[in-house]
mmCIF file of C-alpha atoms in Angstrom:
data_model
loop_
_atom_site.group_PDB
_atom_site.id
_atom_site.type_symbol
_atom_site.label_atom_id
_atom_site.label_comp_id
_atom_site.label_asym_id
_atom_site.label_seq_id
_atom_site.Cartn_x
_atom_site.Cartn_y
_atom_site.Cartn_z
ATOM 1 C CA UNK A 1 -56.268 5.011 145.348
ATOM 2 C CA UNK A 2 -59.833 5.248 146.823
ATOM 3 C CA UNK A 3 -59.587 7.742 149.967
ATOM 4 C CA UNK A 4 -62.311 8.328 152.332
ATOM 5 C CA UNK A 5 -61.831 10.617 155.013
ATOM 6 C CA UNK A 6 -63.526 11.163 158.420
ATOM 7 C CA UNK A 7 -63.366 14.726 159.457
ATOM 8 C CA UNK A 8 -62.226 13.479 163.577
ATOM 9 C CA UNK A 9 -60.176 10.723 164.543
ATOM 10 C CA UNK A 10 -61.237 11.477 167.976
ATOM 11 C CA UNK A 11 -64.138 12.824 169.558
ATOM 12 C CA UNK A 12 -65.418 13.535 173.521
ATOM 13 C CA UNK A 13 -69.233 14.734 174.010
ATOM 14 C CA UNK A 14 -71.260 15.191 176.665
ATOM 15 C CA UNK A 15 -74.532 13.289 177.273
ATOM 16 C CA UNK A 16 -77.527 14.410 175.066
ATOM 17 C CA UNK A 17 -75.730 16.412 172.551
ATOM 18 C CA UNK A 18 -76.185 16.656 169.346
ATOM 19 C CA UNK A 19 -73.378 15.022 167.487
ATOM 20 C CA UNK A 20 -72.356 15.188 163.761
ATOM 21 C CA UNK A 21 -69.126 12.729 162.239
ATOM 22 C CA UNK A 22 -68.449 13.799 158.945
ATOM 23 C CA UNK A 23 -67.194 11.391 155.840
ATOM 24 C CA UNK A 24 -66.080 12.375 152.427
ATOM 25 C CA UNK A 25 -64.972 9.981 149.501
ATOM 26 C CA UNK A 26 -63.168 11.411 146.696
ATOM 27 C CA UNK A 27 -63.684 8.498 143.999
ATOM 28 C CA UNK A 28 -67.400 8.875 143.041
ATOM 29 C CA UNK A 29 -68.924 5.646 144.694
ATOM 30 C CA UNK A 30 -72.420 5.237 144.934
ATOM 31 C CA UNK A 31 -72.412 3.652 147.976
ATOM 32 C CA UNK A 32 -71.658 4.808 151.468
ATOM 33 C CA UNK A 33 -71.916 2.920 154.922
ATOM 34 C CA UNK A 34 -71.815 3.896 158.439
ATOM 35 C CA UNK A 35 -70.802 1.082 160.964
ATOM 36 C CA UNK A 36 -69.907 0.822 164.642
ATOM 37 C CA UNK A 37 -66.717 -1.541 165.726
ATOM 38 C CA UNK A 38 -66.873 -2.463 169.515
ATOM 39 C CA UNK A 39 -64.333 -5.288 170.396
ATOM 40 C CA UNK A 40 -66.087 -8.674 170.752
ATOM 41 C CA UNK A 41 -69.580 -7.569 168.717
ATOM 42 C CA UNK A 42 -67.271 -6.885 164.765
ATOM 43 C CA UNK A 43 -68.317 -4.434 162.717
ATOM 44 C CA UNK A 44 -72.646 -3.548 162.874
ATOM 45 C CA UNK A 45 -74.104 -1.565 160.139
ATOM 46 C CA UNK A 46 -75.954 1.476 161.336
ATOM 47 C CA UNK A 47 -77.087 2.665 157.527
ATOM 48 C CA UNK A 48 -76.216 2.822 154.403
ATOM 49 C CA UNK A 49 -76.918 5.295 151.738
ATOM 50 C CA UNK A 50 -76.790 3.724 147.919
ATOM 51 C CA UNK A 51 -77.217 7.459 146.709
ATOM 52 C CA UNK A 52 -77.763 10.698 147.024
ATOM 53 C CA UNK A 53 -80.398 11.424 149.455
ATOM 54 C CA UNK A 54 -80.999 7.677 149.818
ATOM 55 C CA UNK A 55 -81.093 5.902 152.780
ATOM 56 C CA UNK A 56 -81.535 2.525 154.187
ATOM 57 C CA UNK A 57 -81.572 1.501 157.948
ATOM 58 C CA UNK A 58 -78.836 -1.327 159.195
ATOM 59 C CA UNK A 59 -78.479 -3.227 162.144
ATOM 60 C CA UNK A 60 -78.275 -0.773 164.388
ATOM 61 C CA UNK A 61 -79.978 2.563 163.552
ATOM 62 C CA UNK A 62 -81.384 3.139 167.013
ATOM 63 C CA UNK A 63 -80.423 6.720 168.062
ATOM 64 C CA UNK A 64 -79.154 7.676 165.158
ATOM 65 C CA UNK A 65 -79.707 9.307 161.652
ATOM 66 C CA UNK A 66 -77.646 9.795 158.628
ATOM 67 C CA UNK A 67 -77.874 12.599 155.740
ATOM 68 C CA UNK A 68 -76.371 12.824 152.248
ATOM 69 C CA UNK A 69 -77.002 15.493 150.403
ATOM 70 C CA UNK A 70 -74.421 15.710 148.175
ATOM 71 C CA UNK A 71 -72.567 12.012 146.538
ATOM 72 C CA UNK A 72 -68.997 12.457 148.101
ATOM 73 C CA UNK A 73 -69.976 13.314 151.795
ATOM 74 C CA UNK A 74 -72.104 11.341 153.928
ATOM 75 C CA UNK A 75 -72.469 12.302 157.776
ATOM 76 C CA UNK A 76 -74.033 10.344 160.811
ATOM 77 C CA UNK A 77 -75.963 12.028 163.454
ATOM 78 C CA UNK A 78 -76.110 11.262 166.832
ATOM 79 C CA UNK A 79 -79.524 13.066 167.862
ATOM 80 C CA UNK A 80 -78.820 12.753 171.384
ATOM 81 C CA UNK A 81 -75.805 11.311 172.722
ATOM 82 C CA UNK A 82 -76.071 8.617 174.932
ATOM 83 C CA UNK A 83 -72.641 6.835 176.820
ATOM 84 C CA UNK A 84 -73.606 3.508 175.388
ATOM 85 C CA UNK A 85 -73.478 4.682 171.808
ATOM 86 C CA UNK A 86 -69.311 5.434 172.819
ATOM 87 C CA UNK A 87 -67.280 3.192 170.144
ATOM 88 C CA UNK A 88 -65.455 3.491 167.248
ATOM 89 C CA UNK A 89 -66.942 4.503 164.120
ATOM 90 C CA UNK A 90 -66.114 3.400 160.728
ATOM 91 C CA UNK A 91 -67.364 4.953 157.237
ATOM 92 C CA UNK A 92 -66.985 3.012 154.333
ATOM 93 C CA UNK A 93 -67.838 3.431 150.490
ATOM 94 C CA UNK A 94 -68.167 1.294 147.387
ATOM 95 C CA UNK A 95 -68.481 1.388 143.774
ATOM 96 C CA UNK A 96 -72.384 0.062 142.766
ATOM 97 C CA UNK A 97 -72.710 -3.508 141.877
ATOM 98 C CA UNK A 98 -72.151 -4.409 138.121
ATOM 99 C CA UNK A 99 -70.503 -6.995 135.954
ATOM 100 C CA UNK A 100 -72.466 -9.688 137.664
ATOM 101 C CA UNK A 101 -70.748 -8.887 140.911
ATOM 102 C CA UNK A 102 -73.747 -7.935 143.584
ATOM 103 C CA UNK A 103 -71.073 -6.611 145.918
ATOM 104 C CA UNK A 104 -67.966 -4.203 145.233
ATOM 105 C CA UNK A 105 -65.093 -4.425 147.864
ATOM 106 C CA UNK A 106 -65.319 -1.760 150.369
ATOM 107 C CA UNK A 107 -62.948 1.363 151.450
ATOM 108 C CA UNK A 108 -62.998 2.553 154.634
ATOM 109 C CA UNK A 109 -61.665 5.692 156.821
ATOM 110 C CA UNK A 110 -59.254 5.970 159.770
ATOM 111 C CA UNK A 111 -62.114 5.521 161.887
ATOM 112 C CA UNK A 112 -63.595 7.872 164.951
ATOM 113 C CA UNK A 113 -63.674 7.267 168.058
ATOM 114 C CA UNK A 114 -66.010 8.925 170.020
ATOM 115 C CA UNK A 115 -66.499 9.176 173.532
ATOM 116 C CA UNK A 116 -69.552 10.104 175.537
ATOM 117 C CA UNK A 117 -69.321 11.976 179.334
ATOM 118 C CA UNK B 1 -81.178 -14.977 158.332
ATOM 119 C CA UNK B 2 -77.659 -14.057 157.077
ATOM 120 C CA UNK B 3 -74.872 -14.605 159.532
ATOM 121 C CA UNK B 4 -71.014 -14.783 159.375
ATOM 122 C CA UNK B 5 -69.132 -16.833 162.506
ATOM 123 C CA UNK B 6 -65.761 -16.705 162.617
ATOM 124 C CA UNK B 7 -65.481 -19.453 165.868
ATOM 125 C CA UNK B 8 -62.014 -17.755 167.154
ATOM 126 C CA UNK B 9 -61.299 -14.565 168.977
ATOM 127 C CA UNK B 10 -58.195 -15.395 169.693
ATOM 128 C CA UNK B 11 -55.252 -16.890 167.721
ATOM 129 C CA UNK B 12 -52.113 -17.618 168.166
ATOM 130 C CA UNK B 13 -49.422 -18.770 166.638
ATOM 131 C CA UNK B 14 -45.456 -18.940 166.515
ATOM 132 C CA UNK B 15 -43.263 -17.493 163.136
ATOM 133 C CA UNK B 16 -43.356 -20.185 160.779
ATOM 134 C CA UNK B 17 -45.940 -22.305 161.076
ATOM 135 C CA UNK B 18 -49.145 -22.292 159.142
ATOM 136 C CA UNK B 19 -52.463 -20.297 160.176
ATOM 137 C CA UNK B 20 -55.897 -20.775 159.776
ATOM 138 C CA UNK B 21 -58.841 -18.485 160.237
ATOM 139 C CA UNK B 22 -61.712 -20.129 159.981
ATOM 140 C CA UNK B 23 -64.999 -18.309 158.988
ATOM 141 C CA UNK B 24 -68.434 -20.228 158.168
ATOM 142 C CA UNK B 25 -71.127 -18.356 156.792
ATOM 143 C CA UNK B 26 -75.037 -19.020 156.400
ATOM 144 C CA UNK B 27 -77.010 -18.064 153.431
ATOM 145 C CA UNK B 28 -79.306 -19.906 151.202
ATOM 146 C CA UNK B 29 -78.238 -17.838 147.664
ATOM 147 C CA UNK B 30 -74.976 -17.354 145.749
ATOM 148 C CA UNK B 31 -72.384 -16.104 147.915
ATOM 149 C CA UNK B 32 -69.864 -13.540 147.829
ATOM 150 C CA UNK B 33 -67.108 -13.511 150.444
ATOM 151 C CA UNK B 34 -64.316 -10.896 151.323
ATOM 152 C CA UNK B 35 -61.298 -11.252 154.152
ATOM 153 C CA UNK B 36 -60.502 -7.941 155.388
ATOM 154 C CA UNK B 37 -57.889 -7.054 157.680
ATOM 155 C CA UNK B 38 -57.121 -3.971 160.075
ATOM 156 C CA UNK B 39 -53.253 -3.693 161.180
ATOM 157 C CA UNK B 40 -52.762 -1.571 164.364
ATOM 158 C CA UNK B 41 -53.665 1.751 163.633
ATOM 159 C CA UNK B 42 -54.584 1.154 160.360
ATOM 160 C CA UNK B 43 -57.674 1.296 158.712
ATOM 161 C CA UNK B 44 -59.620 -1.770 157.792
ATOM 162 C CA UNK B 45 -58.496 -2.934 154.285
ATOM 163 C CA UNK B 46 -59.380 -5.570 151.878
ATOM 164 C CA UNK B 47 -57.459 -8.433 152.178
ATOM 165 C CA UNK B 48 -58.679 -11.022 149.569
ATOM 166 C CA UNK B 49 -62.314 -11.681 147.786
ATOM 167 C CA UNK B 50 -63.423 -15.176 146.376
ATOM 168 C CA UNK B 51 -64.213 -13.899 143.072
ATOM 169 C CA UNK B 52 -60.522 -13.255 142.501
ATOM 170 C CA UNK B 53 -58.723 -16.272 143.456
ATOM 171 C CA UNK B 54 -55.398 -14.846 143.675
ATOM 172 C CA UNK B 55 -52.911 -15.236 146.714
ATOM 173 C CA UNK B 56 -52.626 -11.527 148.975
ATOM 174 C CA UNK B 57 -49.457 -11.270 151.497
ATOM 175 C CA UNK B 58 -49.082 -15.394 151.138
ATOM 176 C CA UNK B 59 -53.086 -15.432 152.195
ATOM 177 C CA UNK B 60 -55.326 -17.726 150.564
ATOM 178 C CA UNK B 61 -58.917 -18.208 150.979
ATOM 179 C CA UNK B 62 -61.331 -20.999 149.104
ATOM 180 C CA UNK B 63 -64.943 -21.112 149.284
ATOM 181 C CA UNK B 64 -66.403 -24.088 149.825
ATOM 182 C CA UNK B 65 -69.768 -24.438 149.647
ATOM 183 C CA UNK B 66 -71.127 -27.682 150.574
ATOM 184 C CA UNK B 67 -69.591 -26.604 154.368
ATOM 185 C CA UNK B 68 -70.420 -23.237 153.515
ATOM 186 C CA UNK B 69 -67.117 -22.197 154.850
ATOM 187 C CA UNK B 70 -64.537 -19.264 153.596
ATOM 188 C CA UNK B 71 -61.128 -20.254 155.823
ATOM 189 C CA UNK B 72 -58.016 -17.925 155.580
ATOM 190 C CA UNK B 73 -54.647 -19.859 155.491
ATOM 191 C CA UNK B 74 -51.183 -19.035 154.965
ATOM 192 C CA UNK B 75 -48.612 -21.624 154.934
ATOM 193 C CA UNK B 76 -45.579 -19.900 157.161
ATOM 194 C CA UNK B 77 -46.863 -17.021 158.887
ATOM 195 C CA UNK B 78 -44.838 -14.137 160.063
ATOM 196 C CA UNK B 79 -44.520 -11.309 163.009
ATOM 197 C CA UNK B 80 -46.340 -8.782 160.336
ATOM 198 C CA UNK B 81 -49.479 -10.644 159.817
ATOM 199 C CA UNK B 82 -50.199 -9.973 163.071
ATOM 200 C CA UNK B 83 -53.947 -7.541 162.829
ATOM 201 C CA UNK B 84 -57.727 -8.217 163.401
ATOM 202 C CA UNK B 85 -58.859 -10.231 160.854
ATOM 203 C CA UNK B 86 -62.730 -10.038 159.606
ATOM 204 C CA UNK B 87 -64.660 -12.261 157.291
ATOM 205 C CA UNK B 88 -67.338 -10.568 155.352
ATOM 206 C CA UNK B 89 -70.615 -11.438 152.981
ATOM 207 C CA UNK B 90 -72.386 -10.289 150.523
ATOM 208 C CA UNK B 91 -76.107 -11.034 149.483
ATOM 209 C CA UNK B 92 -76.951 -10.912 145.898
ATOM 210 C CA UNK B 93 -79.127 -8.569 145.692
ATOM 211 C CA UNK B 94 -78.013 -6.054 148.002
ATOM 212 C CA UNK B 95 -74.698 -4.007 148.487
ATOM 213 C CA UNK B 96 -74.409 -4.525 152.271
ATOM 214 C CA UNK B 97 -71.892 -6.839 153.828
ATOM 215 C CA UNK B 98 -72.167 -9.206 156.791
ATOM 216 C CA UNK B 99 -69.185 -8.935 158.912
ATOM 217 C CA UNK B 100 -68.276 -11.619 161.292
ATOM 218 C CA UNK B 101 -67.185 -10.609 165.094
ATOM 219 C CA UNK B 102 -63.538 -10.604 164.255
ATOM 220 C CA UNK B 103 -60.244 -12.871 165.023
ATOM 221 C CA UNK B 104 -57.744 -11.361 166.282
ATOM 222 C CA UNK B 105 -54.286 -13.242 165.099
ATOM 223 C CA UNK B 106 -51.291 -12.544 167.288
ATOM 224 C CA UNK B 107 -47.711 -14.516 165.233
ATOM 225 C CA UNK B 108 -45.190 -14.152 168.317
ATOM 226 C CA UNK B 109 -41.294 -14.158 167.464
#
Protein backbone atom coordinates (compact mmCIF):
# COMPACT_ATOMS: atom_id res chain seq x y z
CA UNK A 1 0.00 0.00 0.00
CA UNK A 2 1.29 3.41 -1.29
CA UNK A 3 2.16 5.59 1.98
CA UNK A 4 3.06 9.13 1.90
CA UNK A 5 3.81 10.81 4.94
CA UNK A 6 3.86 14.49 6.04
CA UNK A 7 6.37 15.08 8.72
CA UNK A 8 3.42 17.54 10.95
CA UNK A 9 -0.11 17.06 11.20
CA UNK A 10 -0.19 20.35 12.82
CA UNK A 11 1.68 23.38 12.63
CA UNK A 12 1.49 27.22 14.39
CA UNK A 13 4.03 30.00 12.95
CA UNK A 14 4.41 33.32 13.39
CA UNK A 15 4.10 35.94 10.61
CA UNK A 16 7.13 36.13 8.18
CA UNK A 17 8.83 32.99 9.07
CA UNK A 18 10.34 30.82 7.19
CA UNK A 19 8.36 27.64 7.00
CA UNK A 20 9.32 24.12 5.71
CA UNK A 21 6.36 20.96 5.51
CA UNK A 22 8.07 17.97 4.75
CA UNK A 23 6.58 14.85 2.49
CA UNK A 24 8.06 11.49 1.89
CA UNK A 25 6.59 8.61 -0.36
CA UNK A 26 7.92 5.26 0.05
CA UNK A 27 6.67 3.61 -3.38
CA UNK A 28 8.98 5.24 -6.00
CA UNK A 29 6.44 7.58 -7.87
CA UNK A 30 7.59 10.02 -10.15
CA UNK A 31 5.24 12.40 -9.39
CA UNK A 32 4.66 14.56 -6.38
CA UNK A 33 2.03 17.43 -5.73
CA UNK A 34 1.59 20.04 -3.21
CA UNK A 35 -2.05 21.41 -2.80
CA UNK A 36 -3.93 23.67 -0.40
CA UNK A 37 -7.69 22.53 0.84
CA UNK A 38 -9.68 25.56 2.28
CA UNK A 39 -13.45 24.70 2.74
CA UNK A 40 -15.58 26.20 -0.07
CA UNK A 41 -12.40 26.84 -2.72
CA UNK A 42 -11.52 22.31 -3.04
CA UNK A 43 -8.32 21.33 -3.42
CA UNK A 44 -5.70 24.20 -5.53
CA UNK A 45 -2.47 22.97 -6.80
CA UNK A 46 0.46 24.98 -5.58
CA UNK A 47 3.26 22.75 -7.68
CA UNK A 48 4.07 19.79 -8.74
CA UNK A 49 7.33 18.12 -9.23
CA UNK A 50 7.29 15.16 -12.11
CA UNK A 51 10.98 14.39 -10.92
CA UNK A 52 13.79 14.88 -9.26
CA UNK A 53 14.74 18.41 -9.17
CA UNK A 54 11.79 19.19 -11.46
CA UNK A 55 9.36 21.58 -10.92
CA UNK A 56 6.29 23.04 -12.34
CA UNK A 57 4.17 25.98 -10.90
CA UNK A 58 0.18 25.27 -10.12
CA UNK A 59 -2.56 27.37 -9.37
CA UNK A 60 -1.40 28.88 -6.65
CA UNK A 61 2.41 29.23 -6.27
CA UNK A 62 2.33 32.77 -4.95
CA UNK A 63 4.49 32.85 -1.76
CA UNK A 64 5.70 29.78 -2.00
CA UNK A 65 8.50 27.39 -3.33
CA UNK A 66 9.01 23.74 -3.41
CA UNK A 67 12.42 21.58 -3.53
CA UNK A 68 13.12 17.93 -4.36
CA UNK A 69 16.24 16.84 -4.25
CA UNK A 70 16.02 13.47 -3.72
CA UNK A 71 12.70 11.14 -5.55
CA UNK A 72 10.92 10.04 -2.23
CA UNK A 73 10.80 13.47 -0.35
CA UNK A 74 9.40 16.53 -1.63
CA UNK A 75 9.04 19.69 0.77
CA UNK A 76 7.09 23.08 0.34
CA UNK A 77 8.44 26.29 1.52
CA UNK A 78 6.72 29.00 2.82
CA UNK A 79 9.39 31.93 2.28
CA UNK A 80 7.61 34.19 4.45
CA UNK A 81 4.60 33.33 6.23
CA UNK A 82 1.74 35.27 5.74
CA UNK A 83 -1.92 34.58 7.90
CA UNK A 84 -3.74 34.20 4.64
CA UNK A 85 -1.60 31.34 3.44
CA UNK A 86 -3.20 29.42 7.01
CA UNK A 87 -5.05 26.14 5.56
CA UNK A 88 -4.63 22.74 5.29
CA UNK A 89 -2.05 21.26 3.24
CA UNK A 90 -2.17 18.16 1.30
CA UNK A 91 0.87 16.23 -0.50
CA UNK A 92 0.09 13.82 -2.93
CA UNK A 93 2.14 11.40 -5.31
CA UNK A 94 1.59 9.30 -8.40
CA UNK A 95 3.05 6.73 -10.50
CA UNK A 96 4.05 8.49 -14.23
CA UNK A 97 1.56 8.13 -16.93
CA UNK A 98 1.85 4.91 -19.12
CA UNK A 99 -0.28 2.27 -20.73
CA UNK A 100 -2.20 4.93 -22.55
CA UNK A 101 -3.43 6.29 -19.27
CA UNK A 102 -2.21 10.24 -19.15
CA UNK A 103 -3.12 10.27 -15.47
CA UNK A 104 -2.30 7.68 -12.55
CA UNK A 105 -4.67 7.87 -9.46
CA UNK A 106 -3.23 9.86 -6.74
CA UNK A 107 -2.10 9.07 -2.91
CA UNK A 108 -2.18 11.51 -0.54
CA UNK A 109 -0.94 12.24 3.24
CA UNK A 110 -2.81 12.95 6.50
CA UNK A 111 -2.62 16.42 5.61
CA UNK A 112 -1.06 19.65 7.68
CA UNK A 113 -2.59 22.10 8.97
CA UNK A 114 -0.85 25.05 9.52
CA UNK A 115 -1.62 28.05 11.26
CA UNK A 116 -0.17 31.52 10.97
CA UNK A 117 -0.03 34.23 14.23
CA UNK B 1 -9.73 26.53 -19.75
CA UNK B 2 -10.12 23.28 -17.73
CA UNK B 3 -12.67 23.40 -14.97
CA UNK B 4 -14.50 20.81 -12.75
CA UNK B 5 -18.11 22.07 -11.04
CA UNK B 6 -19.56 19.99 -8.81
CA UNK B 7 -23.06 22.39 -8.43
CA UNK B 8 -23.66 21.11 -4.62
CA UNK B 9 -21.98 21.95 -1.38
CA UNK B 10 -24.31 20.54 0.47
CA UNK B 11 -26.19 17.18 0.39
CA UNK B 12 -28.35 15.54 2.17
CA UNK B 13 -29.99 12.68 2.37
CA UNK B 14 -31.87 10.05 4.67
CA UNK B 15 -30.51 6.00 5.02
CA UNK B 16 -31.88 4.34 2.17
CA UNK B 17 -32.56 6.29 -0.48
CA UNK B 18 -30.45 6.85 -3.51
CA UNK B 19 -27.67 9.71 -3.89
CA UNK B 20 -26.38 11.62 -6.51
CA UNK B 21 -23.32 13.79 -6.80
CA UNK B 22 -23.30 15.48 -9.66
CA UNK B 23 -19.98 16.77 -11.21
CA UNK B 24 -19.74 18.40 -14.88
CA UNK B 25 -16.51 19.01 -16.24
CA UNK B 26 -15.16 21.23 -19.26
CA UNK B 27 -12.47 20.19 -21.56
CA UNK B 28 -12.19 20.01 -25.24
CA UNK B 29 -9.75 16.55 -25.32
CA UNK B 30 -10.17 12.97 -24.06
CA UNK B 31 -11.04 12.94 -20.56
CA UNK B 32 -10.03 11.18 -17.59
CA UNK B 33 -12.15 11.42 -14.45
CA UNK B 34 -11.55 10.22 -10.75
CA UNK B 35 -14.17 10.47 -7.54
CA UNK B 36 -12.22 10.81 -4.51
CA UNK B 37 -13.45 10.87 -1.14
CA UNK B 38 -12.07 12.12 2.38
CA UNK B 39 -13.96 10.48 5.54
CA UNK B 40 -13.52 12.55 8.77
CA UNK B 41 -10.13 12.46 9.69
CA UNK B 42 -9.08 10.56 7.01
CA UNK B 43 -7.01 11.27 4.27
CA UNK B 44 -8.35 11.90 0.83
CA UNK B 45 -8.61 8.53 -1.03
CA UNK B 46 -9.56 7.33 -4.37
CA UNK B 47 -12.89 6.41 -4.63
CA UNK B 48 -13.58 5.27 -8.27
CA UNK B 49 -11.88 6.25 -11.87
CA UNK B 50 -13.78 5.99 -15.30
CA UNK B 51 -11.24 3.92 -16.86
CA UNK B 52 -12.17 1.10 -14.51
CA UNK B 53 -15.80 0.77 -14.57
CA UNK B 54 -16.19 -1.24 -11.58
CA UNK B 55 -18.68 -0.48 -8.61
CA UNK B 56 -16.52 0.95 -5.11
CA UNK B 57 -18.60 0.85 -1.62
CA UNK B 58 -22.05 0.46 -3.91
CA UNK B 59 -20.64 3.84 -5.85
CA UNK B 60 -20.96 4.09 -9.43
CA UNK B 61 -19.89 6.73 -11.71
CA UNK B 62 -20.46 6.92 -15.80
CA UNK B 63 -18.99 9.37 -18.02
CA UNK B 64 -20.97 10.81 -20.32
CA UNK B 65 -19.69 12.84 -22.70
CA UNK B 66 -22.07 14.52 -24.88
CA UNK B 67 -23.17 16.42 -21.26
CA UNK B 68 -19.73 16.19 -20.34
CA UNK B 69 -20.81 15.07 -16.97
CA UNK B 70 -19.13 12.36 -14.39
CA UNK B 71 -22.24 11.92 -11.62
CA UNK B 72 -21.64 9.67 -8.50
CA UNK B 73 -24.72 7.50 -7.54
CA UNK B 74 -25.41 4.85 -5.20
CA UNK B 75 -28.70 3.26 -5.08
CA UNK B 76 -29.40 2.98 -1.01
CA UNK B 77 -27.04 5.04 0.75
CA UNK B 78 -25.98 4.55 4.27
CA UNK B 79 -24.80 6.52 7.67
CA UNK B 80 -20.98 5.56 6.51
CA UNK B 81 -20.92 7.23 3.23
CA UNK B 82 -21.16 10.17 4.92
CA UNK B 83 -17.39 12.31 3.83
CA UNK B 84 -16.44 15.19 1.41
CA UNK B 85 -16.72 14.02 -1.82
CA UNK B 86 -14.39 15.54 -4.79
CA UNK B 87 -14.56 15.07 -8.51
CA UNK B 88 -11.30 15.24 -10.27
CA UNK B 89 -9.73 15.55 -14.08
CA UNK B 90 -7.14 14.76 -15.87
CA UNK B 91 -5.72 16.37 -19.17
CA UNK B 92 -4.02 14.16 -21.57
CA UNK B 93 -1.03 15.32 -21.71
CA UNK B 94 -0.25 16.30 -18.34
CA UNK B 95 -0.22 14.49 -14.86
CA UNK B 96 -2.08 17.22 -12.92
CA UNK B 97 -5.65 16.87 -11.82
CA UNK B 98 -8.49 19.40 -11.72
CA UNK B 99 -10.34 19.11 -8.56
CA UNK B 100 -13.78 20.43 -8.22
CA UNK B 101 -14.74 22.62 -4.92
CA UNK B 102 -16.09 19.64 -3.10
CA UNK B 103 -19.70 18.19 -1.91
CA UNK B 104 -20.01 17.51 1.18
CA UNK B 105 -22.72 14.44 1.63
CA UNK B 106 -24.24 14.18 5.07
CA UNK B 107 -26.77 10.37 5.07
CA UNK B 108 -28.66 11.11 8.52
CA UNK B 109 -30.13 7.96 10.48
Amino acid sequence: DVKVTQSSRYLVKRTGEKVFLECVQDMDHENMFWYRQDPGLGLRLIYFSYDVKMKEKGDIPEGYSVSREKKERFSLILESASTNQTSMYLCASSSAAGGGISNQPQHFGDGTRLSIL
Amino acid sequence: AQRVTQPEKLLSVFKGAPVELKCNYSYSGSPELFWYVQYSRQRLQLLLRHISRESIKGFTADLNKGETSFHLKKPFAQEEDSAMYYCALGQGGSEKLVFGKGTKLTVNP
